[in-house]
Every structure is written in C-alpha cells, then in structure tokens.
Coordinates of C-alpha atoms in Angstrom, one line a residue:
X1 CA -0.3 8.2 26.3
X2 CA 1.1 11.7 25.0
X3 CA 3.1 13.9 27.4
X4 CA 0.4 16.0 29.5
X5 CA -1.8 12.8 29.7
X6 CA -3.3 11.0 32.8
X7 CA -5.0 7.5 32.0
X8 CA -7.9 9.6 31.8
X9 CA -7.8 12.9 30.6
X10 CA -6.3 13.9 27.6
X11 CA -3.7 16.0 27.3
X12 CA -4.4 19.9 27.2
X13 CA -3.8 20.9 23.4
X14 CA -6.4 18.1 22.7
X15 CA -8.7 19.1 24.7
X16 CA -7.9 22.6 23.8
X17 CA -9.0 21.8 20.3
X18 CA -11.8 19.6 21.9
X19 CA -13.3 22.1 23.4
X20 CA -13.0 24.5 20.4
X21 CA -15.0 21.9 18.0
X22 CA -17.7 21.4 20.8
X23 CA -16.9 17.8 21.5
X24 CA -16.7 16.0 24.0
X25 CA -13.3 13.8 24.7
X26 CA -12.5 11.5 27.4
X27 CA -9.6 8.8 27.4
X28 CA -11.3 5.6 27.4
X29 CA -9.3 3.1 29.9
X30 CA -8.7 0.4 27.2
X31 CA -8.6 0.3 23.3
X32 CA -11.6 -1.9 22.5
X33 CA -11.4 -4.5 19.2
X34 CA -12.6 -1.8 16.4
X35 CA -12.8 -4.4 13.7
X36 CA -17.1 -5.1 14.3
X37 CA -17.6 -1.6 14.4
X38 CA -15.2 -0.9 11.0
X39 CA -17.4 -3.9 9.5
X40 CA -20.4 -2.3 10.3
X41 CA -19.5 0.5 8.4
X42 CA -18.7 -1.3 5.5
X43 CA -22.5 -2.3 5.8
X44 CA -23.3 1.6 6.4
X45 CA -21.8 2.9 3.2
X46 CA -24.0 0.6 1.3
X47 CA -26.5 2.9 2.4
X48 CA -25.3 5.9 2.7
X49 CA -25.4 6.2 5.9
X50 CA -21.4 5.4 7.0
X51 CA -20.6 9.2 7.9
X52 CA -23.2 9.2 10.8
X53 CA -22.5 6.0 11.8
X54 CA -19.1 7.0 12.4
X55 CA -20.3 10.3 14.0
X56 CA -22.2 8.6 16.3
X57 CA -19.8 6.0 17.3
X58 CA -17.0 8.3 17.4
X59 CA -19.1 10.3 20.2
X60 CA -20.4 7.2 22.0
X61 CA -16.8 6.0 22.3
X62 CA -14.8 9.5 23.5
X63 CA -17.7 11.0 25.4
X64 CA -18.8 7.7 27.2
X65 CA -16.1 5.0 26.3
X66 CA -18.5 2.8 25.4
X67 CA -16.9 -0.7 23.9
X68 CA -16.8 -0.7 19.8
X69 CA -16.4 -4.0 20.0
X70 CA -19.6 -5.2 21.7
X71 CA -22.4 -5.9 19.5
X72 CA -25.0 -4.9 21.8
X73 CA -23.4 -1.6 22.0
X74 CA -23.0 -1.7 17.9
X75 CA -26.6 -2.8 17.7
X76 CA -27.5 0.5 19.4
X77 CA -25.4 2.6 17.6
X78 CA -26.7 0.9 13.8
X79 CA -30.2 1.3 15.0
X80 CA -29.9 5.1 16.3
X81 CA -28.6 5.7 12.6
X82 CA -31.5 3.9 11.1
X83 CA -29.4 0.2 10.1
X84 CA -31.5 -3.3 9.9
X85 CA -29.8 -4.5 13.1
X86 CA -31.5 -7.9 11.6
X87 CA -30.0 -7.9 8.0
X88 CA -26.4 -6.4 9.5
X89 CA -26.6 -8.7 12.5
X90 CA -26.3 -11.7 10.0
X91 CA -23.9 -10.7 7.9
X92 CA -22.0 -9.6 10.7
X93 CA -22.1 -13.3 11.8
X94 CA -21.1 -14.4 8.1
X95 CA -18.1 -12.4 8.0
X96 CA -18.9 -10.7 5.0
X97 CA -17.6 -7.3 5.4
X98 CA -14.4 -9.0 7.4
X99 CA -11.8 -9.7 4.0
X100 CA -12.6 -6.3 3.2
X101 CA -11.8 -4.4 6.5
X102 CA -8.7 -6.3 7.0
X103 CA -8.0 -5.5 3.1
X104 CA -8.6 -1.6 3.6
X105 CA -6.3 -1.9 6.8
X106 CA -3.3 -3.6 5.0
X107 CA -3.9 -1.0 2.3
X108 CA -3.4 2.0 5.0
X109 CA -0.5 0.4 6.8
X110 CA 1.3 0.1 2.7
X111 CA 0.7 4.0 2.6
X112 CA 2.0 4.3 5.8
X113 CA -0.3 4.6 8.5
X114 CA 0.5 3.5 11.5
X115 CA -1.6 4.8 14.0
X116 CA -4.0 7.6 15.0
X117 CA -4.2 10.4 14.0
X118 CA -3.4 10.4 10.5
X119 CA -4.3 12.2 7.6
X120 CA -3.2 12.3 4.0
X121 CA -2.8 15.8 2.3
X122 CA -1.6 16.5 -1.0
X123 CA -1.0 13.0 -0.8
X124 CA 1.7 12.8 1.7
X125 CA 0.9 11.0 5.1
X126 CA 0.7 13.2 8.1
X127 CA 0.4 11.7 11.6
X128 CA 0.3 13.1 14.8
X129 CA -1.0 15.7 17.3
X130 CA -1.7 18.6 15.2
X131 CA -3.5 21.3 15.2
X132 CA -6.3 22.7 13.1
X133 CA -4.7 26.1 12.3
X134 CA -1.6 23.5 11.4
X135 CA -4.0 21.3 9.5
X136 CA -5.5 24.3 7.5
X137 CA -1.9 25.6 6.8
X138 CA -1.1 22.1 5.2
X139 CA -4.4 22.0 3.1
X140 CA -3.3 25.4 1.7
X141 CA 0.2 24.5 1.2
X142 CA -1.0 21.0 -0.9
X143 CA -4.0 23.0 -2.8
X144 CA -1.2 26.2 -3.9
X145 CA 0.9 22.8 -5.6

C-alpha cells in the first residue's frame, strides 16, 4: 500500500484524481491471478472489442473487487461486451492465448516495467503515482522532442 492507504481505501491523491475522472476506486483486499482475464483479451482484440473489455473489467474490479481470475466472473464480463463465452471458453481451456500473455509480459518486464502504474512516453518508462496535470506535462515534453 502507498503512504495515506488503509487496506481499503486508497490514498487521497488517487482518489483525488478518481473522483475528478468520475470513477469509482476501491482497494480490493487481495490481488486476484490476472492472467485469464489478460488471455481473454487477447481473444477480445481479435474482435475488436479488447478496449471495452478492459473498461469493463477494470470497473468491475476497482468499483466492486470482483475476482479477475474467476471464470464465472470473466464469463460475465466477455458476455456484457458481446464475446462467444462458448468459442472463448474453449480456448480458454486450450491455453491458446497463454504463450502469448506470458510473452507480452516478459516483453514489459525487458522494457522495464515492474509494476503498476506504468506508462511509456516519448519512449521512456514512467512508473508511479502521478498525476494527470503531471502526465500531460510529460506528453508535451516527449511531443516538443
């Protein structure tokens, strides 16, 4: 937890900046196994559709802490975004989309990722508690280069 932090509130300046996005944040009590949910959107990109999967899950996790790692509470989440739970299930169960998440991992951990938040601007890895008005001074800063 970050100074400011209870084991479940988050601290002040993020829910400051909560608050100003109009979303909802609250610390979930554990860190669930994000693997099945990063697998299913490696089946949501296929079809388009990985940008509100993520939405979604994002909200059902910091709003209600529900478990990424559940299937039943994936299932729900692919079918609200319109996803074959049938076709995803199964190649959930295959594996299929595992090589690859655990490929895109390694490949954020060699850039130097290590945890959450982290962005990348102007190419240079940027992790932490920032702020937006922080953020937009850094996307200036990399776009005047």
């Amino acid at each position: 937890m970050r100074e400011g932090e209870t084991e479940t509130d988050m601290s002040p300046a993020w829910q400051g900046r909560a608050r100003e996005a109009g979303v909802v944040m609250h610390r979930p009590r554990w860190s669930p196994n994000t693997v099945p949910a990063h697998e299913v959107t490696a089946y949501a990109k296929e079809f388009g559709r990985d940008d509100e999967f993520h939405h979604v899950a994002a909200r059902a996790y910091w709003e209600t802490g529900a478990n990424l790692g559940d299937r039943e509470v994936l299932k729900g989440i692919a079918e609200a975004c319109g996803l074959d739970w049938a076709a995803l299930s199964s190649r959930l169960e295959s594996g299929q989309y595992r090589q690859q998440v655990y490929q895109e991992y390694q490949a954020a951990r060699d850039k130097g990722v290590r945890g959450t938040p982290t962005y990348m601007i102007g190419g240079e890895i940027k992790f932490g508690d920032l702020g937006v008005d922080e953020l937009r001074e850094m996307v200036q800063q990399a776009r005047a280069r």
